[in-house]
Amino acid sequence: MRVHVIHAHPVETSYNRSLFHATCEGLKTAGHEIDPLSLYDEDFPAVMSREERLNYHEVPGNLTPLTKPYVDRLQAADALVFVHPVWNYGYPAILKGYFDRIFLPGVSFRMESDGGENDKGKLVPGMTNIKKVAYVTTYGGSRFRTMVMGDPPRRLAMRWGWVTFSNRPQYLALYDMNNQTPAGLTAFLDKVKSEMSRF
């Protein structure tokens, strides 16, 4: 499979960058073709412009010279893996901006109407090319504290992923990472590499 691996962390020496490398290594071990994308390395512009928002539902006119290459990579993939930290119980802003600007109508979903007078259309998943999805992530908070907050990133990834891709994503998370021992950090890296080698 061709796997598009999307990474969102600004520090090249971070543990999260090591997870990105472990993910790619594991996928290569499985024989997959990898298309890695580091949003920070590419200086991805996360802010949607006024013009983009006005043209958001104009398919295919909602694609711009900036967004089309990212959409092309997304549509060429058979699987997706997102590698990112959880900050303030959410995605890094650059990753949220990627979703907003690239997962567009006509790309990640389309609206189908039966022609009825009050029919506003039914949302239909658009990325039928994507057969598998995984998230590899880290949390500063403990599992318990995150559960008390409702674990928004996990809930969103699992529910949104199921609706968007019509299959259940895999979610690999390391909680309380700031209090992990070196052995615990290494163990999670090994787990990620092993899981990705069977992806």
PDB file of C-alpha atoms in Angstrom, residues 9-179:
ATOM      1  CA  HIS A   9       5.638  18.749  15.592  1.00  0.00           C
ATOM      2  CA  PRO A  10       8.000  21.726  15.189  1.00  0.00           C
ATOM      3  CA  VAL A  11      11.095  20.303  16.919  1.00  0.00           C
ATOM      4  CA  GLU A  12      13.320  17.972  14.909  1.00  0.00           C
ATOM      5  CA  THR A  13      14.934  16.524  18.086  1.00  0.00           C
ATOM      6  CA  SER A  14      11.614  15.816  19.817  1.00  0.00           C
ATOM      7  CA  TYR A  15      10.328  12.448  20.958  1.00  0.00           C
ATOM      8  CA  ASN A  16       7.419  12.962  18.592  1.00  0.00           C
ATOM      9  CA  ARG A  17       9.835  13.210  15.662  1.00  0.00           C
ATOM     10  CA  SER A  18      11.293   9.879  16.804  1.00  0.00           C
ATOM     11  CA  LEU A  19       7.769   8.453  16.671  1.00  0.00           C
ATOM     12  CA  PHE A  20       7.430   9.767  13.121  1.00  0.00           C
ATOM     13  CA  HIS A  21      10.649   7.968  12.135  1.00  0.00           C
ATOM     14  CA  ALA A  22       9.601   4.783  13.953  1.00  0.00           C
ATOM     15  CA  THR A  23       6.250   4.874  12.145  1.00  0.00           C
ATOM     16  CA  CYS A  24       7.923   5.197   8.741  1.00  0.00           C
ATOM     17  CA  GLU A  25      10.466   2.471   9.552  1.00  0.00           C
ATOM     18  CA  GLY A  26       7.753   0.060  10.665  1.00  0.00           C
ATOM     19  CA  LEU A  27       5.687   0.710   7.548  1.00  0.00           C
ATOM     20  CA  LYS A  28       8.731   0.171   5.319  1.00  0.00           C
ATOM     21  CA  THR A  29       9.404  -3.121   7.100  1.00  0.00           C
ATOM     22  CA  ALA A  30       5.871  -4.150   6.127  1.00  0.00           C
ATOM     23  CA  GLY A  31       6.725  -3.420   2.494  1.00  0.00           C
ATOM     24  CA  HIS A  32       4.582  -0.310   2.131  1.00  0.00           C
ATOM     25  CA  GLU A  33       5.459   2.668  -0.045  1.00  0.00           C
ATOM     26  CA  ILE A  34       5.766   5.724   2.196  1.00  0.00           C
ATOM     27  CA  ASP A  35       4.839   9.318   1.365  1.00  0.00           C
ATOM     28  CA  PRO A  36       6.023  11.263   4.458  1.00  0.00           C
ATOM     29  CA  LEU A  37       4.782  14.798   5.098  1.00  0.00           C
ATOM     30  CA  SER A  38       6.150  16.917   7.937  1.00  0.00           C
ATOM     31  CA  LEU A  39       3.840  19.912   8.094  1.00  0.00           C
ATOM     32  CA  TYR A  40       6.330  22.064   9.990  1.00  0.00           C
ATOM     33  CA  ASP A  41       9.253  21.155   7.723  1.00  0.00           C
ATOM     34  CA  GLU A  42       7.158  22.161   4.726  1.00  0.00           C
ATOM     35  CA  ASP A  43       6.001  25.322   6.531  1.00  0.00           C
ATOM     36  CA  PHE A  44       2.399  24.408   5.774  1.00  0.00           C
ATOM     37  CA  PRO A  45       0.223  27.567   5.932  1.00  0.00           C
ATOM     38  CA  ALA A  46      -2.523  26.514   8.324  1.00  0.00           C
ATOM     39  CA  VAL A  47      -4.728  29.610   8.112  1.00  0.00           C
ATOM     40  CA  MET A  48      -7.662  29.409   5.713  1.00  0.00           C
ATOM     41  CA  SER A  49      -8.040  32.572   3.651  1.00  0.00           C
ATOM     42  CA  ARG A  50     -11.258  34.524   3.195  1.00  0.00           C
ATOM     43  CA  GLU A  51     -11.360  33.519  -0.474  1.00  0.00           C
ATOM     44  CA  GLU A  52     -10.964  29.840   0.389  1.00  0.00           C
ATOM     45  CA  ARG A  53     -13.860  30.020   2.827  1.00  0.00           C
ATOM     46  CA  LEU A  54     -16.090  31.791   0.318  1.00  0.00           C
ATOM     47  CA  ASN A  55     -15.315  29.092  -2.283  1.00  0.00           C
ATOM     48  CA  TYR A  56     -15.369  26.217   0.218  1.00  0.00           C
ATOM     49  CA  HIS A  57     -18.395  24.450  -1.297  1.00  0.00           C
ATOM     50  CA  GLU A  58     -17.531  25.247  -4.930  1.00  0.00           C
ATOM     51  CA  VAL A  59     -16.325  21.859  -6.174  1.00  0.00           C
ATOM     52  CA  PRO A  60     -13.776  21.695  -7.820  1.00  0.00           C
ATOM     53  CA  GLY A  61     -13.213  25.447  -7.648  1.00  0.00           C
ATOM     54  CA  ASN A  62     -12.340  25.137  -3.953  1.00  0.00           C
ATOM     55  CA  LEU A  63      -8.889  23.788  -4.868  1.00  0.00           C
ATOM     56  CA  THR A  64      -6.144  26.407  -5.023  1.00  0.00           C
ATOM     57  CA  PRO A  65      -2.588  26.163  -6.383  1.00  0.00           C
ATOM     58  CA  LEU A  66      -1.430  25.809  -2.776  1.00  0.00           C
ATOM     59  CA  THR A  67      -3.896  23.141  -1.641  1.00  0.00           C
ATOM     60  CA  LYS A  68      -4.071  20.992  -4.784  1.00  0.00           C
ATOM     61  CA  PRO A  69      -0.651  19.305  -4.372  1.00  0.00           C
ATOM     62  CA  TYR A  70      -1.635  18.226  -0.836  1.00  0.00           C
ATOM     63  CA  VAL A  71      -4.997  16.968  -2.085  1.00  0.00           C
ATOM     64  CA  ASP A  72      -3.243  15.033  -4.853  1.00  0.00           C
ATOM     65  CA  ARG A  73      -1.027  13.292  -2.296  1.00  0.00           C
ATOM     66  CA  LEU A  74      -4.045  12.481  -0.149  1.00  0.00           C
ATOM     67  CA  GLN A  75      -5.944  11.020  -3.099  1.00  0.00           C
ATOM     68  CA  ALA A  76      -2.920   8.970  -4.211  1.00  0.00           C
ATOM     69  CA  ALA A  77      -2.740   7.229  -0.827  1.00  0.00           C
ATOM     70  CA  ASP A  78      -4.200   3.877   0.175  1.00  0.00           C
ATOM     71  CA  ALA A  79      -3.760   4.526   3.900  1.00  0.00           C
ATOM     72  CA  LEU A  80      -3.073   7.408   6.293  1.00  0.00           C
ATOM     73  CA  VAL A  81      -1.097   7.674   9.518  1.00  0.00           C
ATOM     74  CA  PHE A  82      -1.147  10.860  11.602  1.00  0.00           C
ATOM     75  CA  VAL A  83       1.729  11.380  14.053  1.00  0.00           C
ATOM     76  CA  HIS A  84       1.253  14.295  16.446  1.00  0.00           C
ATOM     77  CA  PRO A  85       1.254  15.418  20.055  1.00  0.00           C
ATOM     78  CA  VAL A  86      -1.899  16.366  21.918  1.00  0.00           C
ATOM     79  CA  TRP A  87      -1.712  19.955  23.160  1.00  0.00           C
ATOM     80  CA  ASN A  88      -4.414  21.434  25.387  1.00  0.00           C
ATOM     81  CA  TYR A  89      -6.552  18.370  24.671  1.00  0.00           C
ATOM     82  CA  GLY A  90      -6.528  19.056  20.951  1.00  0.00           C
ATOM     83  CA  TYR A  91      -4.542  18.838  17.740  1.00  0.00           C
ATOM     84  CA  PRO A  92      -1.605  21.163  17.068  1.00  0.00           C
ATOM     85  CA  ALA A  93      -2.926  24.207  15.186  1.00  0.00           C
ATOM     86  CA  ILE A  94      -0.981  23.304  12.048  1.00  0.00           C
ATOM     87  CA  LEU A  95      -2.668  19.892  11.872  1.00  0.00           C
ATOM     88  CA  LYS A  96      -6.124  21.381  12.461  1.00  0.00           C
ATOM     89  CA  GLY A  97      -5.371  23.848   9.663  1.00  0.00           C
ATOM     90  CA  TYR A  98      -4.342  20.967   7.407  1.00  0.00           C
ATOM     91  CA  PHE A  99      -7.675  19.253   8.026  1.00  0.00           C
ATOM     92  CA  ASP A 100      -9.597  22.492   7.407  1.00  0.00           C
ATOM     93  CA  ARG A 101      -7.780  23.374   4.181  1.00  0.00           C
ATOM     94  CA  ILE A 102      -7.214  19.934   2.607  1.00  0.00           C
ATOM     95  CA  PHE A 103     -10.148  17.752   3.734  1.00  0.00           C
ATOM     96  CA  LEU A 104     -12.528  19.722   1.537  1.00  0.00           C
ATOM     97  CA  PRO A 105     -15.958  19.088   0.027  1.00  0.00           C
ATOM     98  CA  GLY A 106     -15.321  16.982  -3.054  1.00  0.00           C
ATOM     99  CA  VAL A 107     -12.218  15.525  -1.389  1.00  0.00           C
ATOM    100  CA  SER A 108     -13.031  14.026   2.010  1.00  0.00           C
ATOM    101  CA  PHE A 109     -16.810  14.122   1.542  1.00  0.00           C
ATOM    102  CA  ARG A 110     -19.541  15.076  -0.868  1.00  0.00           C
ATOM    103  CA  MET A 111     -23.169  16.026  -0.479  1.00  0.00           C
ATOM    104  CA  GLU A 112     -25.711  13.874  -2.313  1.00  0.00           C
ATOM    105  CA  SER A 113     -29.271  15.065  -2.787  1.00  0.00           C
ATOM    106  CA  ASP A 114     -32.358  13.063  -3.715  1.00  0.00           C
ATOM    107  CA  GLY A 115     -33.880  16.186  -5.260  1.00  0.00           C
ATOM    108  CA  GLY A 116     -36.536  16.773  -2.637  1.00  0.00           C
ATOM    109  CA  GLU A 117     -37.750  20.304  -2.020  1.00  0.00           C
ATOM    110  CA  ASN A 118     -36.227  20.573   1.483  1.00  0.00           C
ATOM    111  CA  ASP A 119     -33.353  18.189   0.871  1.00  0.00           C
ATOM    112  CA  LYS A 120     -30.060  19.782   1.898  1.00  0.00           C
ATOM    113  CA  GLY A 121     -28.088  16.712   0.909  1.00  0.00           C
ATOM    114  CA  LYS A 122     -26.639  13.697   2.672  1.00  0.00           C
ATOM    115  CA  LEU A 123     -22.971  13.617   3.614  1.00  0.00           C
ATOM    116  CA  VAL A 124     -21.185  10.776   1.835  1.00  0.00           C
ATOM    117  CA  PRO A 125     -17.548   9.846   2.560  1.00  0.00           C
ATOM    118  CA  GLY A 126     -15.336  10.835  -0.352  1.00  0.00           C
ATOM    119  CA  MET A 127     -12.008   9.155   0.380  1.00  0.00           C
ATOM    120  CA  THR A 128     -12.902   5.664  -0.737  1.00  0.00           C
ATOM    121  CA  ASN A 129      -9.243   5.202  -1.690  1.00  0.00           C
ATOM    122  CA  ILE A 130      -8.274   5.110   2.009  1.00  0.00           C
ATOM    123  CA  LYS A 131      -8.416   1.555   3.341  1.00  0.00           C
ATOM    124  CA  LYS A 132      -6.695   2.023   6.717  1.00  0.00           C
ATOM    125  CA  VAL A 133      -6.053   4.888   9.133  1.00  0.00           C
ATOM    126  CA  ALA A 134      -3.917   5.160  12.263  1.00  0.00           C
ATOM    127  CA  TYR A 135      -3.031   7.843  14.782  1.00  0.00           C
ATOM    128  CA  VAL A 136       0.227   7.848  16.765  1.00  0.00           C
ATOM    129  CA  THR A 137       0.142  10.428  19.521  1.00  0.00           C
ATOM    130  CA  THR A 138       1.432  11.573  22.888  1.00  0.00           C
ATOM    131  CA  TYR A 139      -0.278  13.289  25.825  1.00  0.00           C
ATOM    132  CA  GLY A 140       1.287  15.289  28.625  1.00  0.00           C
ATOM    133  CA  GLY A 141      -1.674  14.445  30.837  1.00  0.00           C
ATOM    134  CA  SER A 142      -2.339  11.111  32.488  1.00  0.00           C
ATOM    135  CA  ARG A 143      -4.913   8.702  31.090  1.00  0.00           C
ATOM    136  CA  PHE A 144      -7.207   9.368  34.060  1.00  0.00           C
ATOM    137  CA  ARG A 145      -7.040  13.166  33.769  1.00  0.00           C
ATOM    138  CA  THR A 146      -7.573  12.920  30.032  1.00  0.00           C
ATOM    139  CA  MET A 147     -10.589  10.649  30.533  1.00  0.00           C
ATOM    140  CA  VAL A 148     -12.085  13.182  32.954  1.00  0.00           C
ATOM    141  CA  MET A 149     -11.756  15.772  30.176  1.00  0.00           C
ATOM    142  CA  GLY A 150     -13.424  13.358  27.737  1.00  0.00           C
ATOM    143  CA  ASP A 151     -10.240  12.669  25.716  1.00  0.00           C
ATOM    144  CA  PRO A 152     -11.401  14.865  22.802  1.00  0.00           C
ATOM    145  CA  PRO A 153      -8.576  13.908  20.395  1.00  0.00           C
ATOM    146  CA  ARG A 154      -9.229  10.178  20.723  1.00  0.00           C
ATOM    147  CA  ARG A 155     -12.979  10.595  20.510  1.00  0.00           C
ATOM    148  CA  LEU A 156     -12.729  12.852  17.478  1.00  0.00           C
ATOM    149  CA  ALA A 157     -10.196  10.619  15.732  1.00  0.00           C
ATOM    150  CA  MET A 158     -12.254   7.487  16.234  1.00  0.00           C
ATOM    151  CA  ARG A 159     -15.664   8.945  15.388  1.00  0.00           C
ATOM    152  CA  TRP A 160     -14.554  11.294  12.636  1.00  0.00           C
ATOM    153  CA  GLY A 161     -12.268   8.635  11.202  1.00  0.00           C
ATOM    154  CA  TRP A 162     -15.076   6.095  11.115  1.00  0.00           C
ATOM    155  CA  VAL A 163     -17.440   8.542   9.388  1.00  0.00           C
ATOM    156  CA  THR A 164     -14.845   9.906   6.955  1.00  0.00           C
ATOM    157  CA  PHE A 165     -13.083   6.682   6.013  1.00  0.00           C
ATOM    158  CA  SER A 166     -15.851   4.140   6.728  1.00  0.00           C
ATOM    159  CA  ASN A 167     -13.539   2.035   8.892  1.00  0.00           C
ATOM    160  CA  ARG A 168     -12.307   2.073  12.468  1.00  0.00           C
ATOM    161  CA  PRO A 169      -8.931   3.788  12.872  1.00  0.00           C
ATOM    162  CA  GLN A 170      -6.099   2.419  14.969  1.00  0.00           C
ATOM    163  CA  TYR A 171      -5.154   4.720  17.875  1.00  0.00           C
ATOM    164  CA  LEU A 172      -1.746   4.380  19.535  1.00  0.00           C
ATOM    165  CA  ALA A 173      -1.341   6.807  22.427  1.00  0.00           C
ATOM    166  CA  LEU A 174       1.272   7.392  25.099  1.00  0.00           C
ATOM    167  CA  TYR A 175      -0.245   9.190  28.083  1.00  0.00           C
ATOM    168  CA  ASP A 176       1.629  11.087  30.801  1.00  0.00           C
ATOM    169  CA  MET A 177       4.718  11.201  28.596  1.00  0.00           C
ATOM    170  CA  ASN A 178       6.500  13.819  30.690  1.00  0.00           C
ATOM    171  CA  ASN A 179       6.641  11.368  33.593  1.00  0.00           C
TER     172      ASN A 179
END
